[in-house]
JSON list of N, CA and C in Angstrom, two decimals:
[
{"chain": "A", "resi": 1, "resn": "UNK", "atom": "N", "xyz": [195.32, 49.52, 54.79]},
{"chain": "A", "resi": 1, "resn": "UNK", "atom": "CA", "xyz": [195.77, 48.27, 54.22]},
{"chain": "A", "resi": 1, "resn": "UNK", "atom": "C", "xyz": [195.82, 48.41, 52.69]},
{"chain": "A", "resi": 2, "resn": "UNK", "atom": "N", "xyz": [196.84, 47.75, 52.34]},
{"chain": "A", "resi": 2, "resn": "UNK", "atom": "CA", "xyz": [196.95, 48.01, 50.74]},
{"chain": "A", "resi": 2, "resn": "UNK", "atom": "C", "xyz": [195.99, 46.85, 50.49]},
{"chain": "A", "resi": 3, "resn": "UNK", "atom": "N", "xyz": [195.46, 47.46, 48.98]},
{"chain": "A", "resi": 3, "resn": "UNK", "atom": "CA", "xyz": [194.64, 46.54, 48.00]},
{"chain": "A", "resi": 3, "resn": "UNK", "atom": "C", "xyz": [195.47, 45.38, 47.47]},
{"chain": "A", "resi": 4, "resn": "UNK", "atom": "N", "xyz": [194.89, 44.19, 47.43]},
{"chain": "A", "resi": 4, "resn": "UNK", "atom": "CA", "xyz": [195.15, 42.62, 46.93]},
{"chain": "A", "resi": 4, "resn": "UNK", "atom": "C", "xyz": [195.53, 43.14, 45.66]},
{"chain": "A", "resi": 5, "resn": "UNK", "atom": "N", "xyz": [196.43, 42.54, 45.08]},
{"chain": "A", "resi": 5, "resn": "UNK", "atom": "CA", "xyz": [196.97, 42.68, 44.15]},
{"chain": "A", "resi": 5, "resn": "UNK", "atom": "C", "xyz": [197.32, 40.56, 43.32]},
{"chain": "A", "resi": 6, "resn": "UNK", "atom": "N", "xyz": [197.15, 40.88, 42.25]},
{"chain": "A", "resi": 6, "resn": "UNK", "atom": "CA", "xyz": [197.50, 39.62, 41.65]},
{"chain": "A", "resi": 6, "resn": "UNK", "atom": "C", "xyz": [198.82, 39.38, 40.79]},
{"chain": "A", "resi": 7, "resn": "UNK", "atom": "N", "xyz": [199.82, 38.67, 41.28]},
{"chain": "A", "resi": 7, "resn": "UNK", "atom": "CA", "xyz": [201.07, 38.75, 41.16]},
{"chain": "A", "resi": 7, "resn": "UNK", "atom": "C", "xyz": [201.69, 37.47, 39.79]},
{"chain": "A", "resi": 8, "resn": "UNK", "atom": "N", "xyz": [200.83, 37.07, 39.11]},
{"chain": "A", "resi": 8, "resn": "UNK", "atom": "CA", "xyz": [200.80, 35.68, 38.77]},
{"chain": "A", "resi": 8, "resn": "UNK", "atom": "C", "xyz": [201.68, 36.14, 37.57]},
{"chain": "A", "resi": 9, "resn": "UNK", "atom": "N", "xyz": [201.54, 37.38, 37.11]},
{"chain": "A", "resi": 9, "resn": "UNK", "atom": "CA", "xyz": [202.37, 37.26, 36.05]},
{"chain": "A", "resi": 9, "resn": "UNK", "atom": "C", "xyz": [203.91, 37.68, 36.06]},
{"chain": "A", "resi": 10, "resn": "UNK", "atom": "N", "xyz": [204.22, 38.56, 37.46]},
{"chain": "A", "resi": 10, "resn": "UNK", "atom": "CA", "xyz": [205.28, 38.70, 37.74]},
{"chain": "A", "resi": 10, "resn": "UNK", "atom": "C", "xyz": [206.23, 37.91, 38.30]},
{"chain": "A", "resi": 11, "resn": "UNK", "atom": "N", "xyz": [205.38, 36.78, 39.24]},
{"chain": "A", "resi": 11, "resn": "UNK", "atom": "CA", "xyz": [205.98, 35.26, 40.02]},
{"chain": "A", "resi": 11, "resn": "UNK", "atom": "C", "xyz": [206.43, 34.90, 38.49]},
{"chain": "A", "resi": 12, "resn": "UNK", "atom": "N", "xyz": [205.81, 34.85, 37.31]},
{"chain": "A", "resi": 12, "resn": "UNK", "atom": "CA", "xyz": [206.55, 33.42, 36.42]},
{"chain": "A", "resi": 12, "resn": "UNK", "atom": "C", "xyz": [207.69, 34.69, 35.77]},
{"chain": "A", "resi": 13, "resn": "UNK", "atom": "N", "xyz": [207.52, 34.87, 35.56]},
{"chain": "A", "resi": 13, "resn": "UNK", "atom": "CA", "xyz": [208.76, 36.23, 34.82]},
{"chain": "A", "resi": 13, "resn": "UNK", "atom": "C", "xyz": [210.01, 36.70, 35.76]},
{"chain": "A", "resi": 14, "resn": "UNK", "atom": "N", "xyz": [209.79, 36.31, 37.26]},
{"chain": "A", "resi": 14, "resn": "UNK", "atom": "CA", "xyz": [210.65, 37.12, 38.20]},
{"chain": "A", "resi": 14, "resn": "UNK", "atom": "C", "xyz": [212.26, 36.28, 37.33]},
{"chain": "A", "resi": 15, "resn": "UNK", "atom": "N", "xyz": [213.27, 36.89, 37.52]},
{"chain": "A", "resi": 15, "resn": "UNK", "atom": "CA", "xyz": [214.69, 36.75, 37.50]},
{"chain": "A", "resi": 15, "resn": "UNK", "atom": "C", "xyz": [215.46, 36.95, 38.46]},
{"chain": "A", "resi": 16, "resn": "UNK", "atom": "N", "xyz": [214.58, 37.42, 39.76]},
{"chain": "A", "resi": 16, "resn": "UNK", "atom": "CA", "xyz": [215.34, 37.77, 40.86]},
{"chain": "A", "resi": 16, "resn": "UNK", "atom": "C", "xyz": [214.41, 37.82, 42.01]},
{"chain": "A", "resi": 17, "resn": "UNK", "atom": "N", "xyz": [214.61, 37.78, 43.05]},
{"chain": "A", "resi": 17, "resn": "UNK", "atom": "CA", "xyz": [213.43, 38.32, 44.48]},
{"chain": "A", "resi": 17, "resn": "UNK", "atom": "C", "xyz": [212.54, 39.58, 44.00]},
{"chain": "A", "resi": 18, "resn": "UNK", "atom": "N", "xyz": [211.32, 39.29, 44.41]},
{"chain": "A", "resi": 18, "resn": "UNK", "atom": "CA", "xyz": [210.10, 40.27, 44.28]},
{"chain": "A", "resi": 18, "resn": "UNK", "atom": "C", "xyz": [209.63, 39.90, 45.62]},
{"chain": "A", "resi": 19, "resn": "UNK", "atom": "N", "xyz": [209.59, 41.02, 46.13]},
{"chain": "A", "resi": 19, "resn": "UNK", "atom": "CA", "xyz": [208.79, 41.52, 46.69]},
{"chain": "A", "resi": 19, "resn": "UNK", "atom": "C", "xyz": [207.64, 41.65, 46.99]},
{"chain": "A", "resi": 20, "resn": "UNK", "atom": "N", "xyz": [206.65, 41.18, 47.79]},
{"chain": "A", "resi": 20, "resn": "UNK", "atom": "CA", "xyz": [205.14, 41.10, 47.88]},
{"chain": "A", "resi": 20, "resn": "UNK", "atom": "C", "xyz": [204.87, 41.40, 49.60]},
{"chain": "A", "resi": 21, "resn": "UNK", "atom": "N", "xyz": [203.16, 41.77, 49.39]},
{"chain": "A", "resi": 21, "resn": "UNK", "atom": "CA", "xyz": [202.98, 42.30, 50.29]},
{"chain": "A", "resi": 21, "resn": "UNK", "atom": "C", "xyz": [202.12, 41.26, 51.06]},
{"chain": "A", "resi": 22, "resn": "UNK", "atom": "N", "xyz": [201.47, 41.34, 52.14]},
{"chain": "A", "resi": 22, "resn": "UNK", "atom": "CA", "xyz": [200.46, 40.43, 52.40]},
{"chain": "A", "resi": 22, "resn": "UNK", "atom": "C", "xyz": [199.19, 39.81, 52.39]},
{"chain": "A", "resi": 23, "resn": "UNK", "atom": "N", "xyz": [198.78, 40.80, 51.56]},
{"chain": "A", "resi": 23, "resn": "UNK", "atom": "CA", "xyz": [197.39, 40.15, 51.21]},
{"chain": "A", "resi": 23, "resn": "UNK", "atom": "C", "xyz": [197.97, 39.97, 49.13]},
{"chain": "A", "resi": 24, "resn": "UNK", "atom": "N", "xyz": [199.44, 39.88, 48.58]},
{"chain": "A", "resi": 24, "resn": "UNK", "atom": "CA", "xyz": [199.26, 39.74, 47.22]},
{"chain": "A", "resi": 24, "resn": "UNK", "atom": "C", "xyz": [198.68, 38.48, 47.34]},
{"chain": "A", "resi": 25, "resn": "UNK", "atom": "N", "xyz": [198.16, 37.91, 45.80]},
{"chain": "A", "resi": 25, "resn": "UNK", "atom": "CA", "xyz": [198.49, 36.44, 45.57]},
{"chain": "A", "resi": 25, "resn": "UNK", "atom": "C", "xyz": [198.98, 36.20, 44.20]},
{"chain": "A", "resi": 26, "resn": "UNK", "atom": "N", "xyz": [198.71, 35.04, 43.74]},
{"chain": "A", "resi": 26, "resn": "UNK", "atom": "CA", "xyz": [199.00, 34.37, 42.54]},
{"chain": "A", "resi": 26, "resn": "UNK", "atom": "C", "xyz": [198.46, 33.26, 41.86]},
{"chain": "A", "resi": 27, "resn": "UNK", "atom": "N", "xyz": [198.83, 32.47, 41.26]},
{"chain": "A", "resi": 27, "resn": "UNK", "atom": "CA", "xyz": [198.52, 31.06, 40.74]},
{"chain": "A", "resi": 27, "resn": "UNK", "atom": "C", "xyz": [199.18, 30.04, 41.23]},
{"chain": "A", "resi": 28, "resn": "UNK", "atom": "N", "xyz": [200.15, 30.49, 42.01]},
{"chain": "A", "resi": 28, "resn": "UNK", "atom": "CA", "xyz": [201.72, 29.71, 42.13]},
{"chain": "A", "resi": 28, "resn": "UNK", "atom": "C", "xyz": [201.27, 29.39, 44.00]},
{"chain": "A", "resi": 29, "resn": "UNK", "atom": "N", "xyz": [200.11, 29.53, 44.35]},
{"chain": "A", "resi": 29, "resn": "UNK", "atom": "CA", "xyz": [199.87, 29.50, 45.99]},
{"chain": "A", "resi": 29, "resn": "UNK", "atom": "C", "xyz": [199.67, 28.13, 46.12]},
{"chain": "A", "resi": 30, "resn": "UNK", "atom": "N", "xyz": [200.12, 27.88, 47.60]},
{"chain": "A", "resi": 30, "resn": "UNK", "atom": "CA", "xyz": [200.41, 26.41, 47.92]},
{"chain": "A", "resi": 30, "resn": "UNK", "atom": "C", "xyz": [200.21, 26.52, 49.25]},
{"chain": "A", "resi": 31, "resn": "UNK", "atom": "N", "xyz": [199.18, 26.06, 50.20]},
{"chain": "A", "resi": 31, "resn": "UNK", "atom": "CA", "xyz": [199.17, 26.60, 51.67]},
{"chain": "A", "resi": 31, "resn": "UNK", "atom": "C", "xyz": [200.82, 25.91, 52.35]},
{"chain": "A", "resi": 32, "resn": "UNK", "atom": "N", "xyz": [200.89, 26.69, 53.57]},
{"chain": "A", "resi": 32, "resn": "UNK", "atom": "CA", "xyz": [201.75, 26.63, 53.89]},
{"chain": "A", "resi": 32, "resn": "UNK", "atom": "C", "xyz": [201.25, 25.91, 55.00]},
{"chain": "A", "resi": 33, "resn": "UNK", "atom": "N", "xyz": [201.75, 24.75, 55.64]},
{"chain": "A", "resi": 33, "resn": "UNK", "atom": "CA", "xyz": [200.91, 23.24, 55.90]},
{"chain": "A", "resi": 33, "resn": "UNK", "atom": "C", "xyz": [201.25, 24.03, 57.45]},
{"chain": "A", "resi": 34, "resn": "UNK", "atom": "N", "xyz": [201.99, 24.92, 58.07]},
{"chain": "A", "resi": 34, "resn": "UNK", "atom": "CA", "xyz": [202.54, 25.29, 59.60]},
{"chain": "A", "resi": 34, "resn": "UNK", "atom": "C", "xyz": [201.31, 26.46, 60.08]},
{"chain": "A", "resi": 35, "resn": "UNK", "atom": "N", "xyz": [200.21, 26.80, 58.92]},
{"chain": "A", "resi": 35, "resn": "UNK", "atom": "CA", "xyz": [199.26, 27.65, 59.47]},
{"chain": "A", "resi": 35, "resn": "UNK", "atom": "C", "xyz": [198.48, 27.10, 59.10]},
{"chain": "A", "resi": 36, "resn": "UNK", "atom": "N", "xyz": [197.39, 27.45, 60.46]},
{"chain": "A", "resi": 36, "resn": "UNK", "atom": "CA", "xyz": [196.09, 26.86, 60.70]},
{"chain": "A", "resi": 36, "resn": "UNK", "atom": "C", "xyz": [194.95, 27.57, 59.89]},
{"chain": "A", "resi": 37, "resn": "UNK", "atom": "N", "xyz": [195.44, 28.58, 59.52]},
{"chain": "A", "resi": 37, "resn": "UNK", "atom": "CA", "xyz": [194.08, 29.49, 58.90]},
{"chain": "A", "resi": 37, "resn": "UNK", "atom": "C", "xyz": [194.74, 29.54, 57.51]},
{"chain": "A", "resi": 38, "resn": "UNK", "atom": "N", "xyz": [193.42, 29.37, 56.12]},
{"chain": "A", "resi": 38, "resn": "UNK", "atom": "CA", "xyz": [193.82, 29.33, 54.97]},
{"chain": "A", "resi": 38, "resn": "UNK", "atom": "C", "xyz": [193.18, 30.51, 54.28]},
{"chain": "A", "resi": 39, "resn": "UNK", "atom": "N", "xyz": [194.00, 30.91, 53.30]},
{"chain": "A", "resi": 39, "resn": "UNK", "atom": "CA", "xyz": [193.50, 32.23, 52.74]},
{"chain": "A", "resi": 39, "resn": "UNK", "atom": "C", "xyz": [194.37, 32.27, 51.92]},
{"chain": "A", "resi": 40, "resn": "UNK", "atom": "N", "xyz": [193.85, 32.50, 50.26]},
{"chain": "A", "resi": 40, "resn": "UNK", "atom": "CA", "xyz": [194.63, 32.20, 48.88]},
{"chain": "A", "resi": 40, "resn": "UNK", "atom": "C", "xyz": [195.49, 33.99, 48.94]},
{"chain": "A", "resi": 41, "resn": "UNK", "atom": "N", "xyz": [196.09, 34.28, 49.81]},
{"chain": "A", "resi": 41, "resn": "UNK", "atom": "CA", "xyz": [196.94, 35.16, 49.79]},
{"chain": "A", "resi": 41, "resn": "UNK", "atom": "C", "xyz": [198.47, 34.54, 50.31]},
{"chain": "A", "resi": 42, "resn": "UNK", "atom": "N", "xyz": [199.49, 35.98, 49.74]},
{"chain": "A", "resi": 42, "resn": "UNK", "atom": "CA", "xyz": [201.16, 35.63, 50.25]},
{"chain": "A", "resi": 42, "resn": "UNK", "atom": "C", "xyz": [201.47, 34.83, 51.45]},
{"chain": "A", "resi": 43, "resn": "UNK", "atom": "N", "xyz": [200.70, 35.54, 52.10]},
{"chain": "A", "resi": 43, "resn": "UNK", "atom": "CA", "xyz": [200.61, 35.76, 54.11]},
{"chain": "A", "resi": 43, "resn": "UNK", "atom": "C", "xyz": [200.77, 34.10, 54.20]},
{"chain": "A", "resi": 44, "resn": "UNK", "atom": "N", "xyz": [199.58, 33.59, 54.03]},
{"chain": "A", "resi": 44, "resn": "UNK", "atom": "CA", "xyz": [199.48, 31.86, 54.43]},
{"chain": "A", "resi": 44, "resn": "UNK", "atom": "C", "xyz": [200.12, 31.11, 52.86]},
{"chain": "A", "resi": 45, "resn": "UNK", "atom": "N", "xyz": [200.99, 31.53, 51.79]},
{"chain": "A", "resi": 45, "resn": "UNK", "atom": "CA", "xyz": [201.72, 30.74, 51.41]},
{"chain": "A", "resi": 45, "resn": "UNK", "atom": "C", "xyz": [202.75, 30.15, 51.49]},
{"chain": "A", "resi": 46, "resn": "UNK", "atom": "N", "xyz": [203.31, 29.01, 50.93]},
{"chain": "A", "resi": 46, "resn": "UNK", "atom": "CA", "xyz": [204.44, 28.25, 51.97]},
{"chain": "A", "resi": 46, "resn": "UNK", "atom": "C", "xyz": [205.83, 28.96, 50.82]},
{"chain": "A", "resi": 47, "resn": "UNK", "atom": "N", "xyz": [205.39, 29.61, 50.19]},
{"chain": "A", "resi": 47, "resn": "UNK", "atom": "CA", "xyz": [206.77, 30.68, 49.62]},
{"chain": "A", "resi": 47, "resn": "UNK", "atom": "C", "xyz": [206.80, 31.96, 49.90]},
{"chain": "A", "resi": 48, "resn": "UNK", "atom": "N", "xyz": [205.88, 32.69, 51.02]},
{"chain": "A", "resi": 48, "resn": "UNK", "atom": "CA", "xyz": [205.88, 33.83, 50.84]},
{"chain": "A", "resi": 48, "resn": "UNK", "atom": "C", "xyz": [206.69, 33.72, 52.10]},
{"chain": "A", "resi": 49, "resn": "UNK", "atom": "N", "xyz": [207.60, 34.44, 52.34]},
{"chain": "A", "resi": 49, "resn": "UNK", "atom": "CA", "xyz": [208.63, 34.91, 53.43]},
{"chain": "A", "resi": 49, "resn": "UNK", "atom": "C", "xyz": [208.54, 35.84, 54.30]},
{"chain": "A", "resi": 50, "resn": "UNK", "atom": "N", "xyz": [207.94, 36.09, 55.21]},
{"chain": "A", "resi": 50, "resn": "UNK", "atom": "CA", "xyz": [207.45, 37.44, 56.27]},
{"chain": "A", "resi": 50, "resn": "UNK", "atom": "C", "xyz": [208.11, 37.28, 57.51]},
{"chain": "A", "resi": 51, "resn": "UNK", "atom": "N", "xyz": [208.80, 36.21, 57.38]},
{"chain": "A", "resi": 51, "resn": "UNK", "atom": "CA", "xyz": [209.61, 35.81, 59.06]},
{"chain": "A", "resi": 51, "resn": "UNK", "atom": "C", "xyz": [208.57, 35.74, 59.75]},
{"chain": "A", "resi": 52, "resn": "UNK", "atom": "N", "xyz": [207.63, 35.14, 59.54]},
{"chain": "A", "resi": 52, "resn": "UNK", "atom": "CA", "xyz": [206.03, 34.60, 60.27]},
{"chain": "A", "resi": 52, "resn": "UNK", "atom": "C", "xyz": [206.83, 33.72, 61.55]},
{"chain": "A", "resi": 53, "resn": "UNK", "atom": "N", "xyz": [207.61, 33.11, 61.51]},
{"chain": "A", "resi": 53, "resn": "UNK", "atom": "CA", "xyz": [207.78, 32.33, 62.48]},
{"chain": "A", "resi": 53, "resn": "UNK", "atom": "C", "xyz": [209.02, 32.81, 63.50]},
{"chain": "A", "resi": 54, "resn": "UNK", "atom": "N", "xyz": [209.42, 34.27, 63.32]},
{"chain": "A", "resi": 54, "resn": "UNK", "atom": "CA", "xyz": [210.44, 34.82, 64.35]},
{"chain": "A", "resi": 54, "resn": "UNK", "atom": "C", "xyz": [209.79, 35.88, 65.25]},
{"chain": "A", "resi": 55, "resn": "UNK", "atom": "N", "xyz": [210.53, 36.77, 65.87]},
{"chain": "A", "resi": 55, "resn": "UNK", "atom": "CA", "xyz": [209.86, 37.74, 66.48]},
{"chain": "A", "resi": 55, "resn": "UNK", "atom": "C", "xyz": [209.43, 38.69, 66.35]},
{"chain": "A", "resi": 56, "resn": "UNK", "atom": "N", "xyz": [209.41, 38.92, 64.71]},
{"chain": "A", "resi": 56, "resn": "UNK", "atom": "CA", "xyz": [209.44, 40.09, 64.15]},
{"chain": "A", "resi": 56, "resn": "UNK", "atom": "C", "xyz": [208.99, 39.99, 62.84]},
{"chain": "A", "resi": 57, "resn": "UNK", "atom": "N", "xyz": [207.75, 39.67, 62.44]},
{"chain": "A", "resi": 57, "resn": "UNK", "atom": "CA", "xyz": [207.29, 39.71, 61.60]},
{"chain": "A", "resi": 57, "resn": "UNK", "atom": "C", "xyz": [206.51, 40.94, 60.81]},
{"chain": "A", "resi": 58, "resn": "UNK", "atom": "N", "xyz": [206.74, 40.72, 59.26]},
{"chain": "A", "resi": 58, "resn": "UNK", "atom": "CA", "xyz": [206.47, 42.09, 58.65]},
{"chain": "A", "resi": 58, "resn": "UNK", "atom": "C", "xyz": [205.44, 42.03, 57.63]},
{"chain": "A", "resi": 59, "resn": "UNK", "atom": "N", "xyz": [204.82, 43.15, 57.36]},
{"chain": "A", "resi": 59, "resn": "UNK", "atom": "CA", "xyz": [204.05, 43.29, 56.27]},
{"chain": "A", "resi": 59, "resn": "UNK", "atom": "C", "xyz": [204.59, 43.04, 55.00]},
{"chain": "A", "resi": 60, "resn": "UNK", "atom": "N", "xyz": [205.94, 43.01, 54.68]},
{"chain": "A", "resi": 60, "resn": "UNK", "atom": "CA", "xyz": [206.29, 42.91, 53.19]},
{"chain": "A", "resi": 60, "resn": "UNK", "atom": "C", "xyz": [206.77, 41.90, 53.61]},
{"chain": "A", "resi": 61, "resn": "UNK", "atom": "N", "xyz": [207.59, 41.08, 52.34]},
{"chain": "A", "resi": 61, "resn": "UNK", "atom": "CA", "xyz": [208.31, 39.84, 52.37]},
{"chain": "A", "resi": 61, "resn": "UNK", "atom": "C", "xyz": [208.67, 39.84, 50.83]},
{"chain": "A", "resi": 62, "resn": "UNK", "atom": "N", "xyz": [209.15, 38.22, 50.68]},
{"chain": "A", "resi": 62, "resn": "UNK", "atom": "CA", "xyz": [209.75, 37.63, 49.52]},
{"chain": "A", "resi": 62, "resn": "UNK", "atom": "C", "xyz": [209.15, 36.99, 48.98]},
{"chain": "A", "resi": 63, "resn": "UNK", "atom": "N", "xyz": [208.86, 36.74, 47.55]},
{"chain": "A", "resi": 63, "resn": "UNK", "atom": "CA", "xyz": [208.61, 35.29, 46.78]},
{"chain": "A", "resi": 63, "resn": "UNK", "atom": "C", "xyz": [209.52, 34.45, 47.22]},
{"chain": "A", "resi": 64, "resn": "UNK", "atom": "N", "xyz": [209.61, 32.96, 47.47]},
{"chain": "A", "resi": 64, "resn": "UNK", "atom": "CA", "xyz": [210.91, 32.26, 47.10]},
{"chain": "A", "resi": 64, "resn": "UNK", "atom": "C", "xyz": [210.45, 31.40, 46.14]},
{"chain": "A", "resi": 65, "resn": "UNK", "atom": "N", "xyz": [208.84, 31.39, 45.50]},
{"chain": "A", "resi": 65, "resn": "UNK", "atom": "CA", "xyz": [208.71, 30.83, 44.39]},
{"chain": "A", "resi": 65, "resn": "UNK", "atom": "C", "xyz": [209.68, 30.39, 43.16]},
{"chain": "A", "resi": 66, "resn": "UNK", "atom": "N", "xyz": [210.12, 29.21, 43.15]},
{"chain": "A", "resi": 66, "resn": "UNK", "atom": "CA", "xyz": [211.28, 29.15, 41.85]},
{"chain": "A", "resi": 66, "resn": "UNK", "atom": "C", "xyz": [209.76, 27.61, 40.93]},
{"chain": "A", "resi": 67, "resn": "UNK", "atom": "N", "xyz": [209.91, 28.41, 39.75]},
{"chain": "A", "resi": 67, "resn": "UNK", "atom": "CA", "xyz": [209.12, 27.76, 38.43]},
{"chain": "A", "resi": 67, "resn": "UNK", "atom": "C", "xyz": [210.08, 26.25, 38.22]},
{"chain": "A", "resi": 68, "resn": "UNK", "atom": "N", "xyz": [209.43, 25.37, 38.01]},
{"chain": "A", "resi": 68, "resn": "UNK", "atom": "CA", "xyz": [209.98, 24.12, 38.08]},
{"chain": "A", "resi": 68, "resn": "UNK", "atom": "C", "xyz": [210.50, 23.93, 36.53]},
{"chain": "A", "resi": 69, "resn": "UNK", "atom": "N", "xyz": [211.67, 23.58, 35.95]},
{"chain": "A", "resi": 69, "resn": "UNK", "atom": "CA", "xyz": [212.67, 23.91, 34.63]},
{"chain": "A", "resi": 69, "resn": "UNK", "atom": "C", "xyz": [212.81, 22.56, 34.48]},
{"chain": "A", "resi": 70, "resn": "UNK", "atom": "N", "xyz": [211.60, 21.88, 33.56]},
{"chain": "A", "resi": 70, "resn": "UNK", "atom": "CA", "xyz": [211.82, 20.93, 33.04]},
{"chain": "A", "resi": 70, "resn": "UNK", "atom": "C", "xyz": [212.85, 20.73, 31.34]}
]
């Protein structure tokens, strides 16, 4: 298993999809209200993208984190 990694400074800087793994996290974590188990990692955030809910779920995924542009 890869080592936790802290992504907080690359989530606010991204310009494009990044990439994260499942145990990254950040500052930007928000549980994802459709899982029952909580854990300040990608995996159970409600932006991290792993296709958790198809048949085929993966160790890597997406930010879809977008920074709110006031």
């Amino acid at each position: 298993m890869r080592k936790p990694t802290d992504r907080t400074g690359e989530i606010k800087a991204k310009d494009s999809k990044l990439e994260i793994w499942q145990n990254d996290f950040c500052d930007a974590f928000e549980q994802d209200e459709r899982r029952l188990f909580s854990c300040r990692e990608c995996w159970y955030c409600k932006y991290g993208d792993f296709g958790i809910h198809t048949e085929h779920p993966t160790k890597n995924g997406v930010c879809k984190y977008e920074e709110e542009k006031v």
